CSV table of C-alpha atoms in Angstrom, one decimal:
chain,number,residue,atom,x,y,z
A,861,MET,CA,31.5,54.2,149.0
A,862,CYS,CA,28.4,55.0,151.1
A,863,LEU,CA,30.6,56.7,153.6
A,864,GLY,CA,29.8,54.3,156.3
A,865,PRO,CA,32.3,53.6,159.0
A,866,VAL,CA,34.8,50.7,158.7
A,867,GLU,CA,37.2,49.1,161.1
A,868,ASP,CA,40.3,49.5,158.9
A,869,ARG,CA,41.2,51.1,155.6
A,870,GLY,CA,41.1,47.9,153.6
A,871,ALA,CA,37.6,46.9,154.8
A,872,HIS,CA,34.1,47.5,153.4
A,873,CYS,CA,31.3,48.8,155.5
A,874,SER,CA,28.6,46.3,156.3
A,875,ARG,CA,25.9,48.4,154.7
A,876,CYS,CA,27.2,48.3,151.1
A,877,ALA,CA,29.7,45.4,150.9
A,878,ALA,CA,31.0,47.0,147.7
A,879,PRO,CA,32.4,44.7,145.1
A,880,TYR,CA,35.1,47.3,144.1
A,881,VAL,CA,38.3,47.6,146.1
A,882,ARG,CA,39.2,51.3,145.5
A,883,ALA,CA,36.9,54.3,145.1
A,884,TRP,CA,37.4,58.0,144.5
A,885,CYS,CA,34.6,60.6,144.6
A,886,VAL,CA,36.0,64.1,143.8
A,887,ALA,CA,33.2,66.5,145.1
A,888,GLU,CA,29.7,66.8,146.3
A,889,ARG,CA,27.1,67.5,143.6
A,890,ALA,CA,26.6,71.2,144.6
A,891,GLY,CA,27.5,74.6,143.4
A,892,ALA,CA,29.7,74.9,140.3
A,893,VAL,CA,30.1,71.1,140.1
A,894,LYS,CA,26.3,70.6,139.9
A,895,VAL,CA,26.0,73.4,137.3
A,896,LEU,CA,28.7,71.8,135.1
A,897,ILE,CA,27.3,68.3,135.4
A,898,ASP,CA,23.7,69.4,134.8
A,899,ALA,CA,24.7,71.4,131.7
A,900,PHE,CA,26.6,68.4,130.4
A,901,LYS,CA,23.8,65.9,131.0
A,902,PHE,CA,20.7,68.0,130.3
A,903,ASP,CA,21.7,71.0,128.2
A,904,GLY,CA,24.0,69.4,125.6
A,905,LEU,CA,27.2,71.0,126.8
A,906,ARG,CA,29.4,68.2,125.4
A,907,GLY,CA,32.6,70.1,126.0
A,908,ALA,CA,32.1,69.6,129.8
A,909,ALA,CA,33.6,66.1,129.3
A,910,LYS,CA,37.1,67.6,129.4
A,911,PRO,CA,36.9,69.5,132.7
A,912,LEU,CA,35.1,66.7,134.3
A,913,GLY,CA,37.7,64.2,133.1
A,914,GLU,CA,40.5,66.5,134.4
A,915,PHE,CA,38.5,66.7,137.7
A,916,ILE,CA,38.4,63.0,138.1
A,917,SER,CA,42.0,62.4,136.8
A,918,SER,CA,43.4,64.9,139.3
A,919,ALA,CA,42.1,62.8,142.2
A,920,LEU,CA,43.5,59.5,141.0
A,921,PRO,CA,46.9,58.0,142.0
A,922,ASP,CA,49.4,56.5,139.7
A,923,LEU,CA,47.5,53.8,137.7
A,924,PRO,CA,49.0,50.3,137.1
A,925,ASP,CA,50.1,49.2,133.6
A,926,ASN,CA,47.4,46.6,133.3
A,927,LEU,CA,44.5,48.9,134.2
A,928,VAL,CA,41.7,49.5,131.7
A,929,ILE,CA,39.3,52.4,132.0
A,930,ALA,CA,35.6,51.7,131.3
A,931,SER,CA,32.4,53.7,131.8
A,932,VAL,CA,28.9,53.0,133.1
A,933,PRO,CA,26.9,52.8,129.9
A,934,THR,CA,24.2,55.4,129.6
A,935,VAL,CA,20.6,54.5,128.9
A,936,SER,CA,20.1,54.4,125.1
A,937,THR,CA,17.2,56.9,125.3
A,938,HIS,CA,19.5,59.5,126.9
A,939,ILE,CA,22.2,58.9,124.3
A,940,ARG,CA,19.6,59.6,121.5
A,941,GLN,CA,18.4,62.7,123.3
A,942,ARG,CA,21.9,64.1,124.0
A,943,GLY,CA,23.7,62.8,121.0
A,944,TYR,CA,26.4,61.3,123.2
A,945,ASP,CA,27.1,58.9,126.0
A,946,HIS,CA,28.2,61.3,128.7
A,947,ALA,CA,29.9,58.8,131.1
A,948,ALA,CA,31.9,57.4,128.1
A,949,LEU,CA,33.1,60.8,127.1
A,950,ILE,CA,34.3,61.5,130.7
A,951,ALA,CA,36.0,58.0,130.8
A,952,ARG,CA,37.7,58.6,127.4
A,953,GLU,CA,39.0,61.9,128.7
A,954,VAL,CA,40.4,60.4,131.9
A,955,ALA,CA,42.1,57.6,129.8
A,956,ARG,CA,43.5,60.1,127.3
A,957,GLN,CA,45.0,62.2,130.1
A,958,ARG,CA,46.4,59.2,131.9
A,959,GLY,CA,47.7,57.4,128.8
A,960,VAL,CA,45.6,54.4,129.7
A,961,LYS,CA,43.4,52.3,127.4
A,962,TYR,CA,39.6,52.9,127.3
A,963,GLN,CA,37.3,50.0,126.5
A,964,ALA,CA,33.5,49.8,126.4
A,965,LEU,CA,33.2,46.7,128.6
A,966,LEU,CA,29.6,46.9,129.6
A,967,LYS,CA,26.3,47.3,127.9
A,968,ARG,CA,22.8,48.0,129.3
A,969,ARG,CA,20.3,45.2,129.4
A,970,THR,CA,17.6,47.5,130.5
A,971,THR,CA,16.5,51.0,129.6
A,972,THR,CA,15.1,52.0,133.0
A,973,VAL,CA,16.0,55.6,133.9
A,974,GLN,CA,17.0,56.0,137.5
A,975,GLN,CA,16.7,59.7,137.8
A,976,GLY,CA,14.2,60.5,140.6
A,977,ALA,CA,14.1,56.9,141.9
A,978,ARG,CA,14.6,56.2,145.6
A,979,ARG,CA,17.3,53.9,146.9
A,980,LYS,CA,15.2,50.8,147.1
A,981,GLU,CA,14.0,51.4,143.5
A,982,ARG,CA,17.5,52.1,142.3
A,983,LEU,CA,18.9,48.9,143.8
A,984,LYS,CA,16.1,46.8,142.1
A,985,GLN,CA,16.5,48.6,138.8
A,986,ALA,CA,20.3,48.2,138.7
A,987,GLU,CA,20.3,44.5,139.5
A,988,GLY,CA,20.8,42.7,136.2
A,989,ALA,CA,21.0,46.0,134.3
A,990,PHE,CA,24.4,45.3,132.9
A,991,GLU,CA,26.1,42.7,130.7
A,992,ALA,CA,29.8,42.4,129.9
A,993,VAL,CA,30.5,42.8,126.2
A,994,ARG,CA,33.3,40.2,126.3
A,995,ARG,CA,35.4,38.1,128.7
A,996,ILE,CA,38.0,40.0,130.6
A,997,ASP,CA,41.4,38.3,131.2
A,998,GLY,CA,42.3,39.5,134.6
A,999,GLY,CA,43.6,42.9,135.3
A,1000,THR,CA,42.1,45.9,136.9
A,1001,VAL,CA,39.2,47.9,135.5
A,1002,LEU,CA,38.5,51.5,136.6
A,1003,ILE,CA,34.8,52.3,136.1
A,1004,ILE,CA,34.1,56.0,135.5
A,1005,ASP,CA,30.7,57.7,136.2
A,1006,ASP,CA,29.5,61.2,136.7
A,1007,ILE,CA,27.4,60.9,139.9
A,1008,PHE,CA,27.2,58.5,142.9
A,1009,THR,CA,23.7,58.6,144.4
A,1010,THR,CA,23.0,55.3,146.1
A,1011,GLY,CA,25.8,53.2,144.7
A,1012,ALA,CA,23.5,50.7,143.1
A,1013,THR,CA,24.7,51.4,139.5
A,1014,LEU,CA,28.4,51.0,140.4
A,1015,HIS,CA,27.7,48.0,142.6
A,1016,TYR,CA,26.1,46.0,139.8
A,1017,ALA,CA,28.5,47.3,137.1
A,1018,ALA,CA,31.5,46.1,139.2
A,1019,THR,CA,29.8,42.8,140.0
A,1020,THR,CA,29.3,42.3,136.2
A,1021,LEU,CA,32.9,43.0,135.4
A,1022,LEU,CA,34.2,40.7,138.1
A,1023,ALA,CA,31.9,37.9,136.9
A,1024,ALA,CA,33.4,38.5,133.4
A,1025,GLY,CA,36.9,37.9,134.7
A,1026,ALA,CA,38.3,41.2,136.0
A,1027,ARG,CA,40.7,40.6,138.8
A,1028,GLU,CA,39.6,43.7,140.6
A,1029,VAL,CA,37.4,46.8,140.0
A,1030,TRP,CA,38.0,50.4,141.0
A,1031,VAL,CA,35.5,53.2,140.7
A,1032,ALA,CA,35.8,57.0,140.3
A,1033,VAL,CA,33.0,59.5,140.0
A,1034,ALA,CA,33.0,63.3,139.7
A,1035,ALA,CA,30.4,63.9,142.4
A,1036,ARG,CA,28.2,62.4,145.0
A,1037,GLN,CA,24.6,63.4,145.4
A,1038,PRO,CA,24.3,65.2,148.7
A,1039,LEU,CA,23.5,62.8,151.6
A,1040,ASP,CA,20.6,65.0,152.7
A,1041,ASP,CA,18.8,64.3,149.3
A,1042,PRO,CA,15.9,61.9,149.9
A,1043,VAL,CA,16.8,59.9,146.8
A,1044,SER,CA,20.1,59.0,148.4
A,1045,LEU,CA,18.3,57.4,151.4
């Protein structure tokens, strides 16, 4: 999902070698999308989960019956500050709209905040940051998150779910941090 070139549609670019097999990113984090996400994450606008969930849901194809929706777990200090896990609220909204089951399948092992960290730091921080809450008996898991910056979080979240028994992992995010942002590099 780094937007690197690939030889064919089913391949992964050599730069990211993503462990997920399908990915959707609805928009760039700019303009009204940035304002909405920032208000949701930093200003306590809890109601933004619904339009962000609708935004992601509108980009998804028909989902298989055995698919489960999960979210990237938010750092506990942010949950305490906000009063909610923003990614879980978006994922629950997508699940509700699509008539699919939501399950909290991951938990954070670390409380390191990635905001402001550069790509190399994010990769190091995300490795080992997640733990599966239980064994997964095959099937497809769709991980929902709000922003894709370097891909480190989704890479290691997907790797963790595959190790726990998911047959395949898909990811969907509302927005991608602009490529000209130095944090993305």
